[in-house]
């Protein structure tokens, strides 16, 4: 930076002090590397008690001969320092702006942050697939209640209080005697029959069921079922077999073999259980089929005449079939899910796989 030299004012006696002050001020100014430093520098030299200001206050005390020269010199120093200070201040502000722009740089070419998209739970997807298949087969959806009475959940389905088959469906009782959480969707058969009798029926009844039993990898205390009910003048076992086979092939693939095994349910006669074959090349085949090559997907049968009667239908004129499947177990088979508890765990690592 330029500084005043003693030769500029040869007629001032204490010119050396002024020159030294000027040089010191300029040197310190050039060392300032922040706006805060400049403020401190300004206070030291140009503030009310600043070193240059003090010299300005000395002007009137100079003898008449040197007063004008001294005043001129001090004022010149002040003016120069002010100008240099402003110049330095501007440069520092610019530097600071550049630094902050570089630090907060916004790269407008970066791709935007993706919005995470939700999806349907795998159980909901399979449930919709099942509904879709039965819709194509001409079945309507009938919604039925989850809180039932003992009469509809058991008795009207041909299970009087003493019936040993009740042991298969251990129940959650409410504090109101006889009011329970349904153990299966089958009581819905009674509701739909009583509502639609004597019309023919072709419905599915999806919904939640509750059983007081041990939770395992295959069993929950709360799970979904899809009940099916078809009633008409000449409904036969062949209709049941055809419907189930068409359903299983649509859901699991055209090549699938469907096997019907005789079984027992108090509300169907005859009763069957339905298996599908499982591809041997699937590494899970042995575990899933327990080495048999077949997997059970539902219970079914021809509606028992007592149940038809309880629903208002004359068993001499009407016949029907019914089935009940667990869509969560079907989902487990379809996607090789090894534990039914994943469905309710709400773990996104599980959910994101589907
Ligand atoms: C019944 O519940 C009968 N109501 C089915 C039926 C309906 C037969 C109409 C005949 C005519 P079952 O208890 O086997 O049957 O259950 C049917 C399906 O529900 C099972 O195959 C299984 O897929 C599912 N399920 C049963 N218990 C559980 C459980 N604790 N957790 C998950 N799914 C279950």
mmCIF file of C-alpha atoms and ligand atoms in Angstrom:
data_model
loop_
_atom_site.group_PDB
_atom_site.id
_atom_site.type_symbol
_atom_site.label_atom_id
_atom_site.label_comp_id
_atom_site.label_asym_id
_atom_site.label_seq_id
_atom_site.Cartn_x
_atom_site.Cartn_y
_atom_site.Cartn_z
ATOM 1 C CA UNK A 1 0.000 0.000 0.000
ATOM 2 C CA UNK A 2 1.108 3.577 -0.608
ATOM 3 C CA UNK A 3 2.345 5.383 2.425
ATOM 4 C CA UNK A 4 3.189 8.975 3.203
ATOM 5 C CA UNK A 5 6.883 9.869 3.131
ATOM 6 C CA UNK A 6 8.618 12.515 5.267
ATOM 7 C CA UNK A 7 9.698 14.363 2.122
ATOM 8 C CA UNK A 8 6.033 15.203 1.393
ATOM 9 C CA UNK A 9 5.964 17.630 4.362
ATOM 10 C CA UNK A 10 9.517 18.740 5.038
ATOM 11 C CA UNK A 11 8.393 21.766 7.061
ATOM 12 C CA UNK A 12 6.548 19.802 9.833
ATOM 13 C CA UNK A 13 8.673 19.151 12.968
ATOM 14 C CA UNK A 14 7.077 15.850 14.079
ATOM 15 C CA UNK A 15 6.577 14.520 10.561
ATOM 16 C CA UNK A 16 8.470 11.292 11.410
ATOM 17 C CA UNK A 17 5.746 10.309 13.908
ATOM 18 C CA UNK A 18 3.018 10.860 11.333
ATOM 19 C CA UNK A 19 4.852 8.874 8.685
ATOM 20 C CA UNK A 20 5.411 5.996 11.154
ATOM 21 C CA UNK A 21 1.732 6.057 12.167
ATOM 22 C CA UNK A 22 0.630 6.023 8.551
ATOM 23 C CA UNK A 23 2.930 3.104 7.677
ATOM 24 C CA UNK A 24 1.887 1.101 10.716
ATOM 25 C CA UNK A 25 -1.812 1.657 9.914
ATOM 26 C CA UNK A 26 -1.391 0.608 6.287
ATOM 27 C CA UNK A 27 0.657 -2.459 7.177
ATOM 28 C CA UNK A 28 -1.906 -3.612 9.743
ATOM 29 C CA UNK A 29 -4.700 -2.973 7.265
ATOM 30 C CA UNK A 30 -3.047 -5.188 4.713
ATOM 31 C CA UNK A 31 -2.818 -7.948 7.361
ATOM 32 C CA UNK A 32 -6.564 -7.796 7.996
ATOM 33 C CA UNK A 33 -8.151 -10.942 6.575
ATOM 34 C CA UNK A 34 -11.710 -10.644 7.871
ATOM 35 C CA UNK A 35 -14.378 -7.999 8.249
ATOM 36 C CA UNK A 36 -14.075 -8.364 12.032
ATOM 37 C CA UNK A 37 -10.338 -7.480 11.759
ATOM 38 C CA UNK A 38 -11.244 -4.367 9.759
ATOM 39 C CA UNK A 39 -13.673 -3.204 12.428
ATOM 40 C CA UNK A 40 -10.985 -3.616 15.092
ATOM 41 C CA UNK A 41 -8.480 -1.805 12.866
ATOM 42 C CA UNK A 42 -10.944 1.033 12.302
ATOM 43 C CA UNK A 43 -11.462 1.452 16.060
ATOM 44 C CA UNK A 44 -7.699 1.502 16.629
ATOM 45 C CA UNK A 45 -6.918 4.182 14.029
ATOM 46 C CA UNK A 46 -10.067 6.043 12.977
ATOM 47 C CA UNK A 47 -12.436 5.542 15.926
ATOM 48 C CA UNK A 48 -13.268 8.300 18.457
ATOM 49 C CA UNK A 49 -10.144 7.464 20.450
ATOM 50 C CA UNK A 50 -8.216 6.192 17.419
ATOM 51 C CA UNK A 51 -4.553 7.076 16.861
ATOM 52 C CA UNK A 52 -5.268 9.154 13.739
ATOM 53 C CA UNK A 53 -8.228 10.877 15.431
ATOM 54 C CA UNK A 54 -5.942 11.822 18.327
ATOM 55 C CA UNK A 55 -3.568 13.430 15.826
ATOM 56 C CA UNK A 56 -6.496 15.368 14.343
ATOM 57 C CA UNK A 57 -7.238 16.674 17.824
ATOM 58 C CA UNK A 58 -3.610 17.920 17.995
ATOM 59 C CA UNK A 59 -4.098 20.318 15.034
ATOM 60 C CA UNK A 60 -5.313 23.317 17.098
ATOM 61 C CA UNK A 61 -2.408 22.819 19.523
ATOM 62 C CA UNK A 62 0.258 23.266 16.829
ATOM 63 C CA UNK A 63 2.044 26.601 16.614
ATOM 64 C CA UNK A 64 0.618 28.903 14.007
ATOM 65 C CA UNK A 65 3.510 28.397 11.639
ATOM 66 C CA UNK A 66 3.053 24.643 11.297
ATOM 67 C CA UNK A 67 -0.665 24.269 12.039
ATOM 68 C CA UNK A 68 -1.835 24.341 8.412
ATOM 69 C CA UNK A 69 0.858 21.928 7.173
ATOM 70 C CA UNK A 70 0.253 19.556 10.091
ATOM 71 C CA UNK A 71 -3.499 19.657 9.613
ATOM 72 C CA UNK A 72 -3.167 19.034 5.922
ATOM 73 C CA UNK A 73 -0.851 16.065 6.516
ATOM 74 C CA UNK A 74 -3.053 14.425 9.182
ATOM 75 C CA UNK A 75 -6.210 14.957 7.105
ATOM 76 C CA UNK A 76 -4.503 13.458 4.111
ATOM 77 C CA UNK A 77 -3.490 10.415 6.135
ATOM 78 C CA UNK A 78 -7.065 10.047 7.420
ATOM 79 C CA UNK A 79 -8.601 10.378 3.948
ATOM 80 C CA UNK A 80 -6.174 7.893 2.432
ATOM 81 C CA UNK A 81 -6.670 5.397 5.255
ATOM 82 C CA UNK A 82 -10.469 5.679 4.930
ATOM 83 C CA UNK A 83 -10.285 5.048 1.192
ATOM 84 C CA UNK A 84 -7.894 2.092 1.666
ATOM 85 C CA UNK A 85 -10.103 0.684 4.393
ATOM 86 C CA UNK A 86 -13.174 0.797 2.157
ATOM 87 C CA UNK A 87 -11.287 -0.801 -0.688
ATOM 88 C CA UNK A 88 -10.076 -3.615 1.591
ATOM 89 C CA UNK A 89 -13.543 -4.019 3.068
ATOM 90 C CA UNK A 90 -15.066 -4.417 -0.398
ATOM 91 C CA UNK A 91 -12.466 -6.984 -1.394
ATOM 92 C CA UNK A 92 -13.027 -8.991 1.784
ATOM 93 C CA UNK A 93 -16.817 -8.915 1.317
ATOM 94 C CA UNK A 94 -16.429 -10.194 -2.200
ATOM 95 C CA UNK A 95 -14.126 -12.972 -1.056
ATOM 96 C CA UNK A 96 -16.543 -13.971 1.687
ATOM 97 C CA UNK A 97 -19.439 -14.061 -0.798
ATOM 98 C CA UNK A 98 -17.423 -16.243 -3.176
ATOM 99 C CA UNK A 99 -16.518 -18.600 -0.317
ATOM 100 C CA UNK A 100 -20.108 -18.965 0.845
ATOM 101 C CA UNK A 101 -21.367 -19.462 -2.708
ATOM 102 C CA UNK A 102 -18.798 -22.196 -3.226
ATOM 103 C CA UNK A 103 -19.716 -23.863 0.089
ATOM 104 C CA UNK A 104 -23.480 -23.775 -0.503
ATOM 105 C CA UNK A 105 -23.169 -24.530 -4.184
ATOM 106 C CA UNK A 106 -26.384 -25.958 -5.607
ATOM 107 C CA UNK A 107 -25.859 -28.463 -8.378
ATOM 108 C CA UNK A 108 -28.996 -28.045 -10.452
ATOM 109 C CA UNK A 109 -27.964 -30.922 -12.705
ATOM 110 C CA UNK A 110 -28.244 -33.498 -9.875
ATOM 111 C CA UNK A 111 -31.298 -35.744 -10.207
ATOM 112 C CA UNK A 112 -34.092 -34.932 -7.734
ATOM 113 C CA UNK A 113 -34.674 -37.019 -4.611
ATOM 114 C CA UNK A 114 -37.114 -39.808 -5.380
ATOM 115 C CA UNK A 115 -40.393 -39.854 -3.491
ATOM 116 C CA UNK A 116 -40.714 -43.311 -1.901
ATOM 117 C CA UNK A 117 -43.790 -45.033 -3.312
ATOM 118 C CA UNK A 118 -45.984 -47.147 -1.110
ATOM 119 C CA UNK A 119 -47.460 -50.420 -2.281
ATOM 120 C CA UNK A 120 -50.100 -52.881 -1.311
ATOM 121 C CA UNK A 121 -49.315 -55.461 1.345
ATOM 122 C CA UNK A 122 -48.588 -58.823 -0.250
ATOM 123 C CA UNK A 123 -51.562 -60.381 1.605
ATOM 124 C CA UNK A 124 -53.865 -57.694 0.196
ATOM 125 C CA UNK A 125 -52.524 -58.315 -3.306
ATOM 126 C CA UNK A 126 -53.166 -62.050 -3.111
ATOM 127 C CA UNK A 127 -56.578 -61.420 -1.544
ATOM 128 C CA UNK A 128 -57.445 -59.198 -4.535
ATOM 129 C CA UNK A 129 -56.150 -61.836 -6.929
ATOM 130 C CA UNK A 130 -58.380 -64.453 -5.261
ATOM 131 C CA UNK A 131 -61.399 -62.125 -5.437
ATOM 132 C CA UNK A 132 -60.620 -61.427 -9.105
ATOM 133 C CA UNK A 133 -60.494 -65.125 -9.996
ATOM 134 C CA UNK A 134 -63.805 -65.835 -8.253
ATOM 135 C CA UNK A 135 -65.368 -62.753 -9.833
ATOM 136 C CA UNK A 136 -64.485 -64.255 -13.227
ATOM 137 C CA UNK A 137 -66.153 -67.502 -12.104
ATOM 138 C CA UNK A 138 -69.333 -65.578 -11.284
ATOM 139 C CA UNK A 139 -68.964 -65.257 -7.488
ATOM 140 C CA UNK A 140 -70.029 -62.076 -5.704
ATOM 141 C CA UNK A 141 -68.384 -60.799 -2.507
ATOM 142 C CA UNK A 142 -70.548 -60.972 0.617
ATOM 143 C CA UNK A 143 -69.271 -59.249 3.750
ATOM 144 C CA UNK A 144 -70.089 -60.840 7.069
ATOM 145 C CA UNK A 145 -69.482 -59.941 10.698
ATOM 146 C CA UNK A 146 -66.373 -60.793 12.727
ATOM 147 C CA UNK A 147 -68.160 -60.768 16.087
ATOM 148 C CA UNK A 148 -70.547 -63.716 16.130
ATOM 149 C CA UNK A 149 -72.766 -65.637 18.483
ATOM 150 C CA UNK A 150 -72.106 -69.205 19.506
ATOM 151 C CA UNK A 151 -75.311 -70.238 17.750
ATOM 152 C CA UNK A 152 -74.162 -69.113 14.290
ATOM 153 C CA UNK A 153 -70.459 -69.922 14.657
ATOM 154 C CA UNK A 154 -71.194 -73.482 15.859
ATOM 155 C CA UNK A 155 -74.760 -74.703 16.410
ATOM 156 C CA UNK A 156 -76.337 -73.702 13.115
ATOM 157 C CA UNK A 157 -73.300 -75.249 11.413
ATOM 158 C CA UNK A 158 -74.291 -78.583 12.892
ATOM 159 C CA UNK A 159 -72.106 -78.359 16.008
ATOM 160 C CA UNK A 160 -74.271 -78.500 19.130
ATOM 161 C CA UNK A 161 -72.584 -77.563 22.464
ATOM 162 C CA UNK A 162 -71.483 -81.136 23.190
ATOM 163 C CA UNK A 163 -69.963 -81.653 19.709
ATOM 164 C CA UNK A 164 -66.298 -82.756 19.824
ATOM 165 C CA UNK A 165 -65.550 -80.888 16.542
ATOM 166 C CA UNK A 166 -65.701 -77.650 18.544
ATOM 167 C CA UNK A 167 -62.270 -78.593 19.905
ATOM 168 C CA UNK A 168 -60.766 -77.810 16.470
ATOM 169 C CA UNK A 169 -61.787 -74.170 16.831
ATOM 170 C CA UNK A 170 -60.789 -72.786 20.231
ATOM 171 C CA UNK A 171 -62.527 -69.457 20.654
ATOM 172 C CA UNK A 172 -62.122 -65.934 22.049
ATOM 173 C CA UNK A 173 -65.157 -65.261 24.249
ATOM 174 C CA UNK A 174 -66.396 -61.758 25.072
ATOM 175 C CA UNK A 175 -67.787 -60.712 28.465
ATOM 176 C CA UNK A 176 -71.285 -61.107 26.992
ATOM 177 C CA UNK A 177 -72.202 -64.804 27.270
ATOM 178 C CA UNK A 178 -72.527 -66.489 23.878
ATOM 179 C CA UNK A 179 -70.852 -63.614 21.985
ATOM 180 C CA UNK A 180 -67.524 -64.655 20.487
ATOM 181 C CA UNK A 181 -65.010 -63.697 17.813
ATOM 182 C CA UNK A 182 -65.696 -65.970 14.863
ATOM 183 C CA UNK A 183 -63.260 -68.837 14.477
ATOM 184 C CA UNK A 184 -63.900 -69.227 10.744
ATOM 185 C CA UNK A 185 -65.842 -67.507 7.965
ATOM 186 C CA UNK A 186 -68.337 -70.404 7.767
ATOM 187 C CA UNK A 187 -71.008 -68.703 9.984
ATOM 188 C CA UNK A 188 -71.283 -66.213 7.107
ATOM 189 C CA UNK A 189 -72.939 -69.087 5.168
ATOM 190 C CA UNK A 190 -75.921 -68.891 7.531
ATOM 191 C CA UNK A 191 -76.224 -65.085 7.144
ATOM 192 C CA UNK A 192 -76.068 -65.154 3.363
ATOM 193 C CA UNK A 193 -78.513 -68.083 3.064
ATOM 194 C CA UNK A 194 -81.042 -66.444 5.376
ATOM 195 C CA UNK A 195 -80.775 -63.190 3.451
ATOM 196 C CA UNK A 196 -81.023 -64.631 -0.067
ATOM 197 C CA UNK A 197 -83.238 -67.748 0.395
ATOM 198 C CA UNK A 198 -84.773 -69.111 -1.858
ATOM 199 C CA UNK A 199 -82.535 -67.558 -4.536
ATOM 200 C CA UNK A 200 -79.541 -69.482 -5.872
ATOM 201 C CA UNK A 201 -76.267 -68.329 -4.288
ATOM 202 C CA UNK A 202 -72.754 -67.942 -5.615
ATOM 203 C CA UNK A 203 -70.650 -65.876 -3.202
ATOM 204 C CA UNK A 204 -67.289 -65.670 -1.524
ATOM 205 C CA UNK A 205 -66.986 -64.330 2.023
ATOM 206 C CA UNK A 206 -63.530 -62.946 2.749
ATOM 207 C CA UNK A 207 -62.661 -61.720 6.236
ATOM 208 C CA UNK A 208 -60.800 -62.002 9.526
ATOM 209 C CA UNK A 209 -61.044 -64.966 11.877
ATOM 210 C CA UNK A 210 -59.741 -65.446 15.397
ATOM 211 C CA UNK A 211 -58.580 -68.562 17.195
ATOM 212 C CA UNK A 212 -57.279 -68.972 20.682
ATOM 213 C CA UNK A 213 -54.292 -71.103 19.810
ATOM 214 C CA UNK A 214 -50.534 -71.113 19.920
ATOM 215 C CA UNK A 215 -48.841 -68.783 17.449
ATOM 216 C CA UNK A 216 -46.396 -70.673 15.231
ATOM 217 C CA UNK A 217 -44.728 -70.165 11.859
ATOM 218 C CA UNK A 218 -47.962 -71.472 10.225
ATOM 219 C CA UNK A 219 -50.644 -70.291 12.676
ATOM 220 C CA UNK A 220 -51.696 -66.877 13.920
ATOM 221 C CA UNK A 221 -54.450 -66.018 16.399
ATOM 222 C CA UNK A 222 -55.838 -63.573 13.826
ATOM 223 C CA UNK A 223 -55.874 -64.550 10.165
ATOM 224 C CA UNK A 224 -57.902 -64.197 6.990
ATOM 225 C CA UNK A 225 -60.126 -66.769 5.384
ATOM 226 C CA UNK A 226 -62.055 -66.813 2.140
ATOM 227 C CA UNK A 227 -65.251 -68.816 2.383
ATOM 228 C CA UNK A 228 -67.069 -69.867 -0.753
ATOM 229 C CA UNK A 229 -70.722 -70.884 -1.041
ATOM 230 C CA UNK A 230 -72.677 -72.041 -4.048
ATOM 231 C CA UNK A 231 -76.327 -73.157 -3.742
ATOM 232 C CA UNK A 232 -78.722 -74.121 -6.481
ATOM 233 C CA UNK A 233 -81.136 -76.742 -7.729
ATOM 234 C CA UNK A 234 -78.571 -79.222 -9.046
ATOM 235 C CA UNK A 235 -75.181 -78.291 -7.622
ATOM 236 C CA UNK A 236 -72.936 -81.345 -7.408
ATOM 237 C CA UNK A 237 -69.513 -82.407 -6.250
ATOM 238 C CA UNK A 238 -68.383 -82.118 -9.889
ATOM 239 C CA UNK A 239 -69.156 -78.368 -9.720
ATOM 240 C CA UNK A 240 -67.057 -78.092 -6.570
ATOM 241 C CA UNK A 241 -64.144 -79.953 -8.173
ATOM 242 C CA UNK A 242 -64.361 -77.914 -11.373
ATOM 243 C CA UNK A 243 -64.498 -74.605 -9.501
ATOM 244 C CA UNK A 244 -61.579 -75.449 -7.214
ATOM 245 C CA UNK A 245 -59.451 -76.791 -10.069
ATOM 246 C CA UNK A 246 -60.087 -73.682 -12.184
ATOM 247 C CA UNK A 247 -59.233 -71.489 -9.202
ATOM 248 C CA UNK A 248 -56.017 -73.349 -8.313
ATOM 249 C CA UNK A 249 -54.773 -73.311 -11.911
ATOM 250 C CA UNK A 250 -55.470 -69.599 -12.291
ATOM 251 C CA UNK A 251 -53.644 -68.820 -9.046
ATOM 252 C CA UNK A 252 -50.728 -71.245 -9.221
ATOM 253 C CA UNK A 253 -50.356 -72.046 -12.942
ATOM 254 C CA UNK A 254 -52.057 -74.084 -15.673
ATOM 255 C CA UNK A 255 -49.935 -77.182 -15.170
ATOM 256 C CA UNK A 256 -50.966 -77.617 -11.561
ATOM 257 C CA UNK A 257 -52.411 -80.952 -10.428
ATOM 258 C CA UNK A 258 -55.263 -80.687 -7.926
ATOM 259 C CA UNK A 259 -55.929 -83.527 -5.482
ATOM 260 C CA UNK A 260 -59.106 -84.071 -3.461
ATOM 261 C CA UNK A 261 -58.804 -86.032 -0.216
ATOM 262 C CA UNK A 262 -61.738 -87.099 1.904
ATOM 263 C CA UNK A 263 -61.922 -85.310 5.222
ATOM 264 C CA UNK A 264 -64.402 -84.313 7.919
ATOM 265 C CA UNK A 265 -66.244 -81.088 8.735
ATOM 266 C CA UNK A 266 -69.560 -81.128 10.651
ATOM 267 C CA UNK A 267 -71.128 -78.671 8.193
ATOM 268 C CA UNK A 268 -70.317 -80.508 4.937
ATOM 269 C CA UNK A 269 -71.113 -84.024 3.783
ATOM 270 C CA UNK A 270 -69.105 -85.398 2.101
ATOM 271 C CA UNK A 271 -66.119 -83.293 3.187
ATOM 272 C CA UNK A 272 -62.813 -83.001 1.430
ATOM 273 C CA UNK A 273 -59.466 -81.288 1.693
ATOM 274 C CA UNK A 274 -57.811 -79.916 -1.392
ATOM 275 C CA UNK A 275 -54.115 -80.214 -2.191
ATOM 276 C CA UNK A 276 -52.081 -78.955 -5.112
ATOM 277 C CA UNK A 277 -48.888 -80.543 -6.320
ATOM 278 C CA UNK A 278 -45.718 -78.581 -5.774
ATOM 279 C CA UNK A 279 -42.872 -78.494 -8.349
ATOM 280 C CA UNK A 280 -40.095 -80.855 -7.232
ATOM 281 C CA UNK A 281 -37.471 -78.491 -8.647
ATOM 282 C CA UNK A 282 -38.460 -75.812 -6.089
ATOM 283 C CA UNK A 283 -35.772 -75.951 -3.364
ATOM 284 C CA UNK A 284 -38.527 -75.394 -0.751
ATOM 285 C CA UNK A 285 -40.650 -78.288 -2.053
ATOM 286 C CA UNK A 286 -39.631 -80.861 0.560
ATOM 287 C CA UNK A 287 -40.053 -78.470 3.477
ATOM 288 C CA UNK A 288 -43.426 -77.184 2.258
ATOM 289 C CA UNK A 289 -44.908 -80.547 1.334
ATOM 290 C CA UNK A 290 -43.241 -82.505 4.136
ATOM 291 C CA UNK A 291 -41.834 -84.759 1.431
ATOM 292 C CA UNK A 292 -45.264 -85.686 -0.028
ATOM 293 C CA UNK A 293 -45.154 -83.370 -3.059
ATOM 294 C CA UNK A 294 -48.678 -82.103 -2.179
ATOM 295 C CA UNK A 295 -49.810 -78.976 -0.352
ATOM 296 C CA UNK A 296 -53.147 -78.456 1.353
ATOM 297 C CA UNK A 297 -54.886 -75.222 0.360
ATOM 298 C CA UNK A 298 -58.411 -75.527 1.752
ATOM 299 C CA UNK A 299 -61.219 -77.509 3.336
ATOM 300 C CA UNK A 300 -64.453 -77.991 1.365
ATOM 301 C CA UNK A 301 -67.476 -80.188 0.803
ATOM 302 C CA UNK A 302 -71.155 -80.412 -0.052
ATOM 303 C CA UNK A 303 -73.250 -78.283 2.293
ATOM 304 C CA UNK A 304 -74.752 -80.533 4.997
ATOM 305 C CA UNK A 305 -78.576 -80.866 4.721
ATOM 306 C CA UNK A 306 -78.942 -79.602 8.325
ATOM 307 C CA UNK A 307 -77.022 -76.436 7.439
ATOM 308 C CA UNK A 308 -79.125 -75.940 4.290
ATOM 309 C CA UNK A 309 -82.212 -76.242 6.446
ATOM 310 C CA UNK A 310 -80.813 -73.796 9.051
ATOM 311 C CA UNK A 311 -80.269 -71.342 6.219
ATOM 312 C CA UNK A 312 -83.907 -71.745 5.072
ATOM 313 C CA UNK A 313 -83.300 -74.002 2.032
ATOM 314 C CA UNK A 314 -85.153 -77.273 1.488
ATOM 315 C CA UNK A 315 -82.433 -79.964 1.098
ATOM 316 C CA UNK A 316 -84.850 -81.973 -1.093
ATOM 317 C CA UNK A 317 -84.842 -79.193 -3.675
ATOM 318 C CA UNK A 318 -81.464 -77.512 -3.162
ATOM 319 C CA UNK A 319 -77.899 -78.624 -2.869
ATOM 320 C CA UNK A 320 -74.669 -76.703 -2.599
ATOM 321 C CA UNK A 321 -70.946 -76.732 -2.036
ATOM 322 C CA UNK A 322 -68.798 -74.689 0.309
ATOM 323 C CA UNK A 323 -65.089 -74.219 0.815
ATOM 324 C CA UNK A 324 -62.826 -72.296 3.183
ATOM 325 C CA UNK A 325 -59.236 -71.342 2.487
ATOM 326 C CA UNK A 326 -56.526 -69.345 4.267
ATOM 327 C CA UNK A 327 -55.188 -66.710 1.854
ATOM 328 C CA UNK A 328 -52.165 -66.035 4.057
ATOM 329 C CA UNK A 329 -51.056 -69.662 3.795
ATOM 330 C CA UNK A 330 -51.673 -69.436 0.042
ATOM 331 C CA UNK A 331 -49.506 -66.288 -0.078
ATOM 332 C CA UNK A 332 -46.792 -68.137 1.837
ATOM 333 C CA UNK A 333 -46.841 -70.876 -0.771
ATOM 334 C CA UNK A 334 -46.903 -68.543 -3.732
ATOM 335 C CA UNK A 335 -43.951 -66.456 -2.524
ATOM 336 C CA UNK A 336 -42.045 -69.034 -0.409
ATOM 337 C CA UNK A 337 -42.600 -67.022 2.794
ATOM 338 C CA UNK A 338 -41.343 -69.115 5.673
ATOM 339 C CA UNK A 339 -43.250 -67.583 8.608
ATOM 340 C CA UNK A 340 -46.839 -66.315 8.868
ATOM 341 C CA UNK A 341 -45.790 -63.833 11.591
ATOM 342 C CA UNK A 342 -44.129 -61.655 8.921
ATOM 343 C CA UNK A 343 -47.594 -60.552 7.788
ATOM 344 C CA UNK A 344 -48.269 -58.566 10.959
ATOM 345 C CA UNK A 345 -44.695 -57.619 11.907
ATOM 346 C CA UNK A 346 -44.809 -54.461 9.766
ATOM 347 C CA UNK A 347 -41.135 -54.802 8.879
ATOM 348 C CA UNK A 348 -40.448 -52.802 5.697
ATOM 349 C CA UNK A 349 -37.577 -55.141 4.774
ATOM 350 C CA UNK A 350 -40.196 -57.877 4.384
ATOM 351 C CA UNK A 351 -42.861 -55.656 2.812
ATOM 352 C CA UNK A 352 -40.509 -54.133 0.207
ATOM 353 C CA UNK A 353 -39.791 -57.538 -1.311
ATOM 354 C CA UNK A 354 -43.210 -57.746 -2.904
HETATM 355 C C1 LIG B 1 -62.231 -74.230 8.497
HETATM 356 O O1 LIG B 1 -62.050 -73.194 9.127
HETATM 357 C C2 LIG B 1 -63.505 -74.535 7.794
HETATM 358 N N1 LIG B 1 -64.482 -73.571 8.159
HETATM 359 C C3 LIG B 1 -63.263 -74.578 6.286
HETATM 360 C C4 LIG B 1 -64.450 -75.072 5.498
HETATM 361 C C5 LIG B 1 -65.360 -74.174 4.999
HETATM 362 C C6 LIG B 1 -64.613 -76.441 5.253
HETATM 363 C C7 LIG B 1 -66.456 -74.620 4.247
HETATM 364 C C8 LIG B 1 -65.693 -76.875 4.549
HETATM 365 C C9 LIG B 1 -66.603 -75.984 4.030
HETATM 366 P P1 LIG B 1 -59.774 -75.009 8.849
HETATM 367 O O2 LIG B 1 -59.746 -74.903 10.323
HETATM 368 O O3 LIG B 1 -59.000 -76.143 8.251
HETATM 369 O O4 LIG B 1 -61.241 -75.104 8.281
HETATM 370 O O5 LIG B 1 -59.222 -73.662 8.236
HETATM 371 C C10 LIG B 1 -59.284 -73.394 6.864
HETATM 372 C C11 LIG B 1 -58.009 -72.677 6.412
HETATM 373 O O6 LIG B 1 -57.786 -71.510 7.222
HETATM 374 C C12 LIG B 1 -56.755 -73.525 6.620
HETATM 375 O O7 LIG B 1 -56.536 -74.363 5.512
HETATM 376 C C13 LIG B 1 -55.689 -72.478 6.749
HETATM 377 O O8 LIG B 1 -55.288 -72.054 5.461
HETATM 378 C C14 LIG B 1 -56.413 -71.312 7.412
HETATM 379 N N2 LIG B 1 -56.098 -71.301 8.844
HETATM 380 C C15 LIG B 1 -56.661 -72.047 9.815
HETATM 381 N N3 LIG B 1 -56.120 -71.754 11.019
HETATM 382 C C16 LIG B 1 -55.197 -70.792 10.810
HETATM 383 C C17 LIG B 1 -54.319 -70.056 11.668
HETATM 384 N N4 LIG B 1 -54.292 -70.202 12.966
HETATM 385 N N5 LIG B 1 -53.508 -69.124 11.102
HETATM 386 C C18 LIG B 1 -53.551 -68.922 9.755
HETATM 387 N N6 LIG B 1 -54.370 -69.566 8.905
HETATM 388 C C19 LIG B 1 -55.177 -70.510 9.414
#
